[in-house]
XYZ file of C-alpha atoms in Angstrom:
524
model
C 15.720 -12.245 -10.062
C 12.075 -12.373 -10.472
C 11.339 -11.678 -7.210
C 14.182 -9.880 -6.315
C 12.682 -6.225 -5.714
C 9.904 -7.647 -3.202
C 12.225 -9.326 -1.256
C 14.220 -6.517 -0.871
C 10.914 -4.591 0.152
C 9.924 -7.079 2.632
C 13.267 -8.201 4.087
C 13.575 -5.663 6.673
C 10.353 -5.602 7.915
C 10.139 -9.155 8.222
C 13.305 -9.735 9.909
C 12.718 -7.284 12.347
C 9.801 -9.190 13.638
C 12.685 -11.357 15.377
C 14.603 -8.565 17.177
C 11.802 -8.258 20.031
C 12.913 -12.422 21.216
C 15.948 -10.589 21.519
C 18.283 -9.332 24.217
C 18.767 -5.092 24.512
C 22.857 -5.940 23.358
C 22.256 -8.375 20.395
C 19.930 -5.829 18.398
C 22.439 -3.663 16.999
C 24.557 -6.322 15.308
C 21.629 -8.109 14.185
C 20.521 -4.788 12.486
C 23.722 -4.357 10.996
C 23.691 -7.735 9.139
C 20.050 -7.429 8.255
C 20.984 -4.091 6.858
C 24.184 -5.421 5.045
C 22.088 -8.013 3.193
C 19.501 -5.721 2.292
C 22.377 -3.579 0.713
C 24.135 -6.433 -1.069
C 20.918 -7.632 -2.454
C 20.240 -3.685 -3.543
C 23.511 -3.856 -5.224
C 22.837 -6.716 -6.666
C 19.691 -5.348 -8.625
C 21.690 -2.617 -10.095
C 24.140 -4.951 -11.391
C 21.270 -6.544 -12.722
C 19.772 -3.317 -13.930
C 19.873 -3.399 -17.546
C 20.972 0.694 -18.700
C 19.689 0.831 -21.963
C 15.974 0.155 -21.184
C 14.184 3.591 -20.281
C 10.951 1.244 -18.653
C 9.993 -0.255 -15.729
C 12.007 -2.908 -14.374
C 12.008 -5.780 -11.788
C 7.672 -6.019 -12.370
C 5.635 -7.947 -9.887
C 1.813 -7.471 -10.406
C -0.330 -9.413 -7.921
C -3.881 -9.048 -8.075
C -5.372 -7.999 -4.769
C -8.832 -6.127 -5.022
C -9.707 -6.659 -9.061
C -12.947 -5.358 -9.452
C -11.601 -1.820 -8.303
C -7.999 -2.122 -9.806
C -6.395 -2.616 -6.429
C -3.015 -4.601 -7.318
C 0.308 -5.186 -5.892
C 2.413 -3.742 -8.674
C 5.609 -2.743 -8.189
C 8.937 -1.921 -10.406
C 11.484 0.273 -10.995
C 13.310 2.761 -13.439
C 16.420 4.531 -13.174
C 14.798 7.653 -11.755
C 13.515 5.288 -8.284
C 16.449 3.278 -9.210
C 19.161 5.270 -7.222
C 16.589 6.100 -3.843
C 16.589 2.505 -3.505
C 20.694 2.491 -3.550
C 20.253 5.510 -0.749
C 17.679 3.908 1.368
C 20.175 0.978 1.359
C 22.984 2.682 2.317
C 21.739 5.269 4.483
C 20.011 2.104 6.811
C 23.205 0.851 6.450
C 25.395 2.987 8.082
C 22.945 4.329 10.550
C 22.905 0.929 12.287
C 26.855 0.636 12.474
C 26.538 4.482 13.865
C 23.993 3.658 15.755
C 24.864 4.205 19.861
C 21.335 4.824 21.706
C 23.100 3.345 25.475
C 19.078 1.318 26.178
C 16.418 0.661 24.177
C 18.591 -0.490 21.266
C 15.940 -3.059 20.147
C 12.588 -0.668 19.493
C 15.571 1.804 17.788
C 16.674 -0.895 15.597
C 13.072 -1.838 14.423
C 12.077 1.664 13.641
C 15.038 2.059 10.984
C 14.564 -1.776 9.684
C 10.730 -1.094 9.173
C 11.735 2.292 7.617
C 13.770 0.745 5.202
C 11.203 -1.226 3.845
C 8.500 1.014 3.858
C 10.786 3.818 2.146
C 11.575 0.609 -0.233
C 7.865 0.601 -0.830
C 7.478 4.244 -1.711
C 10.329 4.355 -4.339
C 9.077 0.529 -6.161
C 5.228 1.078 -5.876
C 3.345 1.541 -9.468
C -0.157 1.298 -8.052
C -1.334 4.272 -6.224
C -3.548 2.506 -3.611
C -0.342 0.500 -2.535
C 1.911 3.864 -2.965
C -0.355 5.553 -0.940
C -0.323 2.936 2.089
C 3.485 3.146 2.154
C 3.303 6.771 1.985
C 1.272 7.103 5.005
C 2.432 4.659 7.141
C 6.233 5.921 6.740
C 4.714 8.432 8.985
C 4.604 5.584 12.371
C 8.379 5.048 13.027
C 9.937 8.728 12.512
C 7.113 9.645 14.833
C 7.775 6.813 17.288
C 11.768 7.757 16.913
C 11.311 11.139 17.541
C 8.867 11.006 20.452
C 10.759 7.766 22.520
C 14.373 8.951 21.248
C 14.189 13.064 20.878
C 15.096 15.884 22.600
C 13.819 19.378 24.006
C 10.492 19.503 23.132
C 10.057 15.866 21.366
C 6.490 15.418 21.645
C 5.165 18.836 20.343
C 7.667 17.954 17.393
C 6.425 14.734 16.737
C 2.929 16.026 16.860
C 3.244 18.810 14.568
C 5.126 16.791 11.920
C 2.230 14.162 11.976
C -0.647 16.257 11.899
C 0.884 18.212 8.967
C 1.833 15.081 6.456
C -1.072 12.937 7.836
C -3.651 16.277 6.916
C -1.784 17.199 3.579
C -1.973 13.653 2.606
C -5.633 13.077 3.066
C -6.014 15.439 0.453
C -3.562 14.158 -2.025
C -5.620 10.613 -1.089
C -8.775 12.455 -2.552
C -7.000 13.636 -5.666
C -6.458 9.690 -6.432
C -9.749 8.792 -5.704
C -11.216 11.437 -7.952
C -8.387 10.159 -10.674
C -9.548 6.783 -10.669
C -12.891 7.893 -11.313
C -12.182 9.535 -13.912
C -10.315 7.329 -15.758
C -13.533 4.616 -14.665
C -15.950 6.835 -16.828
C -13.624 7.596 -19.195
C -12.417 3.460 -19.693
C -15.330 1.678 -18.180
C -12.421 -0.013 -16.015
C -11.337 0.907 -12.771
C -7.436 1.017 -12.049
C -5.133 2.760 -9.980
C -2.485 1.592 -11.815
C 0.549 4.240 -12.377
C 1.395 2.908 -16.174
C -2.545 2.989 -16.635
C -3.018 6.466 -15.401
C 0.006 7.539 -17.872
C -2.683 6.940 -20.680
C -5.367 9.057 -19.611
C -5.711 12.862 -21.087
C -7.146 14.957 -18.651
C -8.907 18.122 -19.627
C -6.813 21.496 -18.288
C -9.493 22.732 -15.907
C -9.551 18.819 -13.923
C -5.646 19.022 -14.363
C -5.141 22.456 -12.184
C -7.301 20.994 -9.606
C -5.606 17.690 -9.311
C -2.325 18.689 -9.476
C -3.012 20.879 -6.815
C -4.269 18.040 -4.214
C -0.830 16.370 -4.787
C 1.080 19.031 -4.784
C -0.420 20.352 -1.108
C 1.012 16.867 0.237
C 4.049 16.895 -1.906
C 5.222 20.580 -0.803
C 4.958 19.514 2.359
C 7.197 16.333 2.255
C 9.651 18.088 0.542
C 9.075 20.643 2.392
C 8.227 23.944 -0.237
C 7.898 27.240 1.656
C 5.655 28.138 3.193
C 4.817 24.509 4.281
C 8.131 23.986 5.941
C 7.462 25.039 9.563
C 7.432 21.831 11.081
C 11.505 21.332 9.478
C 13.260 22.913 12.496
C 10.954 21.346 15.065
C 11.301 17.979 13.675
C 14.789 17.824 13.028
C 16.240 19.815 15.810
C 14.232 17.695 18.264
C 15.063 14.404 16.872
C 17.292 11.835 17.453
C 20.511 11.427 15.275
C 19.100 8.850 13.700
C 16.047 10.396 13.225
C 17.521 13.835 11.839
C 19.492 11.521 9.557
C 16.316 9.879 8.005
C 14.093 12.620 7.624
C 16.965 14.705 5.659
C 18.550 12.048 3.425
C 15.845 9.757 2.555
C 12.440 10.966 3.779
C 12.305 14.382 2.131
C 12.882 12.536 -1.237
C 9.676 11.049 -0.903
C 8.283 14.591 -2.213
C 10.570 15.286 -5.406
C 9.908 11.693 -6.206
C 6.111 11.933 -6.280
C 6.519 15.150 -8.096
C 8.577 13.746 -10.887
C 6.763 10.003 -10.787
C 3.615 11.269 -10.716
C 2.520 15.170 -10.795
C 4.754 15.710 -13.952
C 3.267 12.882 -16.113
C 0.029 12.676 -14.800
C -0.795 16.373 -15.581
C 2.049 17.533 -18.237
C -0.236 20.988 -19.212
C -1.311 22.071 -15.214
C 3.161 21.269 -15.014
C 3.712 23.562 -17.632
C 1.119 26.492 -16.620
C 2.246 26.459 -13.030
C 6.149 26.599 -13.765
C 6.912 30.457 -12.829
C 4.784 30.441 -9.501
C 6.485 26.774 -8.208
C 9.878 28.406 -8.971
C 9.178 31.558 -7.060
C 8.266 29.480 -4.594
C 11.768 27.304 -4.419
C 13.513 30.652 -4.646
C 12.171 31.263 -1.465
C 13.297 28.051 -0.023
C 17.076 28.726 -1.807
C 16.990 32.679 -0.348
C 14.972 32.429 2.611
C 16.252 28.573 3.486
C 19.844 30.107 3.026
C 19.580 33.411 5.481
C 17.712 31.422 8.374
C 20.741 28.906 8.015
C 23.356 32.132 8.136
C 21.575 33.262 11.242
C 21.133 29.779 13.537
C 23.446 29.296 16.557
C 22.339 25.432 16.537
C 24.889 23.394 14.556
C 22.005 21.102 13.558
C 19.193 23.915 12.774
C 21.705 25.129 10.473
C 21.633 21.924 8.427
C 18.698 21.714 8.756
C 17.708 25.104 6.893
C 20.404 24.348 4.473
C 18.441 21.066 3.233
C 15.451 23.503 2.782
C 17.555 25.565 0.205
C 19.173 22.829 -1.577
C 15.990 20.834 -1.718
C 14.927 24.482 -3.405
C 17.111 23.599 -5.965
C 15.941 20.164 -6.897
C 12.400 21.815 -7.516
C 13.866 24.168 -9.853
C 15.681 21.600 -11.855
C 12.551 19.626 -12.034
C 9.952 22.047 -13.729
C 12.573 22.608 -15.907
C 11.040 20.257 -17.768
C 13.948 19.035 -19.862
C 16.431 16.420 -19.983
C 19.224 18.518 -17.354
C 17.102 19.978 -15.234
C 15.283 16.544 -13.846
C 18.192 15.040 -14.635
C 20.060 17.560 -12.238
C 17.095 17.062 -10.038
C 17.009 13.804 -9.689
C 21.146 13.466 -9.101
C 20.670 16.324 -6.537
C 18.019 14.036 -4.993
C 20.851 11.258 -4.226
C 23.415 14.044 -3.632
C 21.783 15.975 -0.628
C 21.008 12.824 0.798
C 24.485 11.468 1.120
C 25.682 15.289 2.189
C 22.829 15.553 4.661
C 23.161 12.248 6.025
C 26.484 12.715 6.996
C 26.422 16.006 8.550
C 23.979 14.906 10.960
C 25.556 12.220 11.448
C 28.992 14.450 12.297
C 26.644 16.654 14.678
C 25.449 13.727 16.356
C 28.686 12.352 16.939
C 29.995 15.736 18.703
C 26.689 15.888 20.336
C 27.137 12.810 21.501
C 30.700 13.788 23.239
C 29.627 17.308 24.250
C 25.851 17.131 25.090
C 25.479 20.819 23.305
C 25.215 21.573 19.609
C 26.131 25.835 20.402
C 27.774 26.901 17.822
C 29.211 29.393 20.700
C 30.542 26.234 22.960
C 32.957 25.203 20.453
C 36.011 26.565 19.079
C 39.699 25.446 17.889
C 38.052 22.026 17.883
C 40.220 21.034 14.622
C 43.556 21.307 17.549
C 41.538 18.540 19.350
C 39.941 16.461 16.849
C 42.002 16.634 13.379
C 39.940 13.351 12.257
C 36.257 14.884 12.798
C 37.780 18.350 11.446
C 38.799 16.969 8.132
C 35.907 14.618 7.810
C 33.439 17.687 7.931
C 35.693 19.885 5.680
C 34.997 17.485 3.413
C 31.353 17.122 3.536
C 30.958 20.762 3.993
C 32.844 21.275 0.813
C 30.533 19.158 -0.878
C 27.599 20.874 0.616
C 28.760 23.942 -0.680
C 29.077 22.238 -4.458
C 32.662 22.220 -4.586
C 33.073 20.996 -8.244
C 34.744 17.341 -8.352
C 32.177 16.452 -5.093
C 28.736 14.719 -5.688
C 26.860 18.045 -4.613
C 28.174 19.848 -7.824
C 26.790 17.561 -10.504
C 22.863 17.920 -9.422
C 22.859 21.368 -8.458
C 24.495 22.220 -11.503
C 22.336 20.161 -13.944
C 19.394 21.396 -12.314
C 20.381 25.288 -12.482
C 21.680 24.636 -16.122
C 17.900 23.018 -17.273
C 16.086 26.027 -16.079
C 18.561 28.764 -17.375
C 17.616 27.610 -20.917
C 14.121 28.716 -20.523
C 14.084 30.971 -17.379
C 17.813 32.869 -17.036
C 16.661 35.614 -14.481
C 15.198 33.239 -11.856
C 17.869 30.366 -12.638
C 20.206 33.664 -11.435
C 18.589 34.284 -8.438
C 18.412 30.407 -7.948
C 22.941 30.458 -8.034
C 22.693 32.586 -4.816
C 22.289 28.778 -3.330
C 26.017 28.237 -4.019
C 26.685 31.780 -2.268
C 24.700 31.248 0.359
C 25.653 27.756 1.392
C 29.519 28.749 1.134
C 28.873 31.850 3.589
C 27.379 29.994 6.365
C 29.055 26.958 6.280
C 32.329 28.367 6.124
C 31.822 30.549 8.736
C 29.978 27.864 10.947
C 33.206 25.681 10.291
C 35.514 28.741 11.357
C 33.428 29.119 14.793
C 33.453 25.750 14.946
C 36.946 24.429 14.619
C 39.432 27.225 13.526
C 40.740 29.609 15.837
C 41.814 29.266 19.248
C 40.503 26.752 22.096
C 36.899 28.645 23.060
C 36.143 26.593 26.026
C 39.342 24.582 28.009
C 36.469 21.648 28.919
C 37.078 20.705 25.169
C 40.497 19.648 25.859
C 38.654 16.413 26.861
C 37.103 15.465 23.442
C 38.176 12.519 22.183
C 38.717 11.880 18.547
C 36.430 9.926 16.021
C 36.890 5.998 17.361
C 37.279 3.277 14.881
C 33.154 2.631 14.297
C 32.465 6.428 13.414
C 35.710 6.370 11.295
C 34.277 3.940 9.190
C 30.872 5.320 8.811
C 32.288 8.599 7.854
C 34.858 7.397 5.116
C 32.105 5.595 3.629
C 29.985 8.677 3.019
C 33.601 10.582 1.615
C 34.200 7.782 -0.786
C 30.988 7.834 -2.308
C 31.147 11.716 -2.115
C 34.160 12.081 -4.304
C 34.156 8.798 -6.611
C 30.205 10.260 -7.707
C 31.708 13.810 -7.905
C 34.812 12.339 -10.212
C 32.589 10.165 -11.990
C 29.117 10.404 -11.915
C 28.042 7.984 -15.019
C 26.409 5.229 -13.669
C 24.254 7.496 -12.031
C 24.075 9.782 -14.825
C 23.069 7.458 -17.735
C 19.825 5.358 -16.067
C 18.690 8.722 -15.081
C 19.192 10.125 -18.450
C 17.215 7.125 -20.266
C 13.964 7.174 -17.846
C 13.686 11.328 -17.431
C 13.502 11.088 -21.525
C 10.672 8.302 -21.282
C 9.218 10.562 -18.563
C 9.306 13.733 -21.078
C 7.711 11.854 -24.199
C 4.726 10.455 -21.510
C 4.393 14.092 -20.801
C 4.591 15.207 -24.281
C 2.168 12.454 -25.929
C -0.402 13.622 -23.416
C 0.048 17.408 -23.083
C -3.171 18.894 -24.782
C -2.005 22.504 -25.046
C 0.212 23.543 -27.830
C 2.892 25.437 -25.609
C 3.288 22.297 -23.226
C 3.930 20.496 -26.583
C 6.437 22.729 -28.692
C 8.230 23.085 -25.117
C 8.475 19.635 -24.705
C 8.697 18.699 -27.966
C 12.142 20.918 -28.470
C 13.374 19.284 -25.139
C 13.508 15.766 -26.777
C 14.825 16.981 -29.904
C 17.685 18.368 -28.339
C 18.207 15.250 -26.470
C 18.626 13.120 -29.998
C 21.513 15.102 -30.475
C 23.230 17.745 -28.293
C 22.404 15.688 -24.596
C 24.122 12.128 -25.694
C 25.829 10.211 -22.906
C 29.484 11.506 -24.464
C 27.799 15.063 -24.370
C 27.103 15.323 -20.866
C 30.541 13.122 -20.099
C 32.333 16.414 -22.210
C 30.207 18.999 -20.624
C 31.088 17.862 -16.778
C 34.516 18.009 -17.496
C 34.973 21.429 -19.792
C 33.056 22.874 -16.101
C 35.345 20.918 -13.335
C 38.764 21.709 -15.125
C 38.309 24.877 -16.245
C-alpha cells in the first residue's frame, strides 16, 4: 500500500508503451484490461482510504532537485480523492465504448497516457511536478482532436492549445515568484504544496498572485469570458475526446482553485468573492441561453457544462463547509452527467453521421433503449432530486445563500435553465412523430453501449440515493482546507468569516446533519 498511488499514476502510461508492438485489432481489449486494473487498484485505495483523517494520504516524497526543493511528492485527501475514482472510471468506460473503425492503437494510447497524467494532476503536492502534469495533459487531447476530430479539427486543436499553453505560462510565473518568496522569507527553497500552506503572504503580493493562477485556472475551467475555445474544442472533437475534456479535464481548474488558490491566498479569496461570482453568473445565465439556442445536440452540452461548471465556482468561494463541499460533489457529478451525454451523442452520431437537432424526431418509436437511457441522464442534468446532479448543485447554491442570497438567486436560474433546454432538446429529439422516414433504419443500443450506459445510470442514482461515502471524506478535508485558510488569513473579515464557518461545522454541519438535511429536501 505504500506505493500504491504511484503505481496507479504510472500504470497506464507505462503499459501503453506496449500497445505500439501491437496489431490495429488487439489495442482495444488490451486498453480495456489495462483500464480495468487501473480501476480495481483505484478502488482499492478508497477501500484503503481511512475517512476520519482530514490529511494527506498515500505520501511518496522522492527527492529529485534538493537544493531548489524540486521533489516527487505526491498524496491525496478526500477532496482529490474522488477525481481519481472519475479518472478511473471515465478511462474505463471510454475504452469499452470506444469504436474508432482504424487507428485503434494511437486512440488507445492517448486515453491510457491521459489517465495517468490526469492521475498526476489530482495526487501531485509539489508544484514543479503539478505543473509538468498540468502542461503536458495538453499533448494527447490535442493529438485526439487533430488525428480523430471533425469539421474544422485543426483550428480547434490550435486554439485550445495556444489558450491553456499561454494562460499557463503565467500561472508558471506566479509559482516561481511564490517560491521566492517563501526562499527569502525561510532561507529554504521549496515548492512543496504542504510547505507553501505555511507561508503568510502580505495582501498586496496575494492580489497579484492569485491573479496569475486564476488567468490559467478560468481558463481550464473555463470562466467567462475565457471560454471561447469550449464550442470549438468540443464540437470538433472526437467522442472520446468531447468525453474527456467535459468530465475529467475541466476539473483540473476547480481543483487548482480549491487545492491551491483558496489556501495559498485565503485574504485575495475573500476580497475577490463578489466579482468571481458575477463572473460564474455569467457562465450559469449566459452558458444556459447559448445552450437554449444551439441546433447541435453536442454544442448544447457543451454550453450546458459551462453553466453547471458556473455553479461549482459559486459553491466554492462560498467559503464554507456546503458550498466547497457542494462544489467539490458537483465536480464528480457533472463529470459522470457529461460523460455520458457525449457519450449518448456519439453513439447516435455514430449511427446517423449528423448531430441536427432538426434531423431527428420520434426517435424514442425507434430506439426505446437510447430514449430511456438519456431521459435518465438528462434528468440528472437537470438536478432532478434523488440523481447525483442534485446533491452538488444544491450544496453549492445552499453555501453561498448564507452569505450572498441575491446572487445565490440569480445562480437557481441554472436549474431553470437546464430543464428548459434539455427538455425541449429531448422533445425535438425523440417525442413526437417520425421527422425523417431514413430513421426507420436506426438500430437500437447493442450489447457494448448497453453496458457502458447502465454503468453511468447506476452510479447516477445509487450517489443521488446515497451520497455518503462521497459526502463524508469531502466533508473532513474542505474543513482542514478552511482552518489552513483561516490560520493564515491576515485580515480580520477573512478571519471572523471563516472563523464562523468552522464553528458552525462543530455543531450544526455533523455527518447526521447533512444525512437529515438531504433527505427533509428529496422527500418533501
Amino acid at each position: 500500500m505504500d506505493y500504491l498511488l504511484s503505481i496507479i499514476i504510472f500504470f497506464p502510461a507505462l503499459a501503453s508503451i506496449f500497445i505500439f508492438m501491437m496489431d490495429n485489432n488487439v489495442a482495444k481489449p488490451y486498453g480495456i484490461t489495462i483500464s480495468l486494473i487501473e480501476f480495481i487498484l483505484v478502488m482499492v485505495l478508497w477501500m484503503g482510504f481511512d475517512y476520519s483523517n482530514p490529511n494527506m494520504q498515500f505520501e511518496n516524497t522522492f527527492a529529485l532537485i534538493t537544493t531548489y526543493g524540486i521533489n516527487y511528492h505526491i498524496g491525496i485527501d478526500g477532496i482529490s480523492l474522488f477525481l481519481l475514482i472519475l479518472n478511473a472510471f471515465i478511462i474505463f468506460l471510454g475504452t469499452i465504448y470506444l469504436n474508432q473503425p482504424n487507428d485503434k492503437n494511437h486512440l488507445v494510447v492517448c486515453l491510457l497516457l491521459l489517465e495517468s497524467i490526469l492521475m498526476g494532476v489530482f495526487s501531485s503536492l509539489n508544484m514543479v511536478l503539478f505543473y509538468i502534469f498540468w502542461e503536458i495533459s495538453l499533448i494527447p487531447i490535442l493529438y485526439m482532436i487533430g488525428a480523430w476530430g471533425t469539421g474544422e479539427k485543426i483550428y480547434a486543436a490550435l486554439k485550445f492549445f495556444l489558450y491553456t499553453f499561454t494562460s499557463s505560462v503565467i500561472m508558471f510565473i506566479g509559482i516561481l515568484y511564490f517560491a521566492y518568496l517563501f526562499f527569502i522569507t525561510t532561507g529554504k527553497w521549496s515548492f512543496d504544496v504542504l510547505d507553501w500552506y505555511t507561508l503568510t503572504l502580505p495582501f498586496d503580493i496575494q492580489i497579484w498572485l492569485f491573479l496569475a493562477f486564476f488567468v490559467s485556472i478560468a481558463v481550464k475551467i473555463p470562466i467567462f469570458p475565457f471560454h471561447t475555445w469550449l464550442p470549438h474544442a468540443y464540437g470538433d472533437a472526437p467522442t472520446l475526446g468531447s468525453v474527456i475534456l467535459s468530465a475529467v479535464l475541466l476539473k483540473m481548474g476547480t481543483y487548482a482553485l480549491i487545492r491551491f488558490s483558496l489556501p495559498f491566498f485565503p485574504d485575495a479569496s475573500f476580497a475577490l468573492v463578489v466579482p468571481i461570482a458575477i463572473l460564474a453568473l455569467f457562465m450559469v445565465i449566459y452558458g444556459g441561453m447559448l445552450a437554449f439556442a444551439q441546433t447541435d445536440m453536442k454544442q448544447v452540452i457543451a454550453y450546458s457544462s459551462i453553466s453547471h461548471m458556473g455553479v461549482a465556482v459559486i459553491g466554492t468561494f462560498a467559503l464554507n463547509l456546503e458550498g466547497l463541499g457542494g462544489s467539490i460533489f458537483t465536480m464528480f457529478g457533472h463529470g459522470i452527467i457529461s460523460g455520458a451525454l457525449f457519450m449518448l451523442v456519439g453513439m447516435i452520431y455514430h449511427r446517423k453521421k449528423t448531430r441536427q437537432i432538426s434531423e431527428f424526431g420520434g426517435l424514442a418509436q425507434i430506439m426505446p433503449k437510447y430514449a430511456t437511457m438519456f431521459g435518465i441522464v438528462m434528468m440528472a442534468n437537470v438536478g432532478l432530486p434523488l440523481t447525483i446532479g442534485f446533491i452538488g448543485e444544491f450544496f453549492s447554491l445552499l453555501g453561498f445563500f448564507k452569505s450572498h442570497p441575491i446572487l445565490t438567486l440569480l445562480a437557481g436560474t441554472s436549474i431553470i435553465l437546464s430543464a428548459i433546454y434539455m427538455l425541449i432538446l429531448y422533445k425535438k429529439v425523440f417525442l413526437g412523430s417520425i421527422q425523417n422516414i431514413k430513421n426507420l433504419t436506426l438500430k437500437d443500443l447493442c450489447p457494448r453501449e448497453m453496458t457502458v450506459m447502465i454503468s453511468f445510470v447506476v452510479v447516477i442514482i445509487f450517489f443521488g440515493i446515497y451520497p455518503k461515502p462521497i459526502l463524508i471524506p469531502i466533508q473532513n478535508s474542505t474543513q482542514q482546507l478552511l482552518q489552513i485558510m483561516n490560520d493564515r488569513a491576515i485580515k480580520e473579515n477573512t478571519k471572523i468569516h471563516l472563523q464562523n464557518s468552522l464553528n458552525k461545522q462543530k455543531t450544526a454541519l455533523d455527518t447526521l446533519h447533512i444525512q437529515k438535511l438531504l433527505k427533509e429536501v428529496q422527500y418533501a
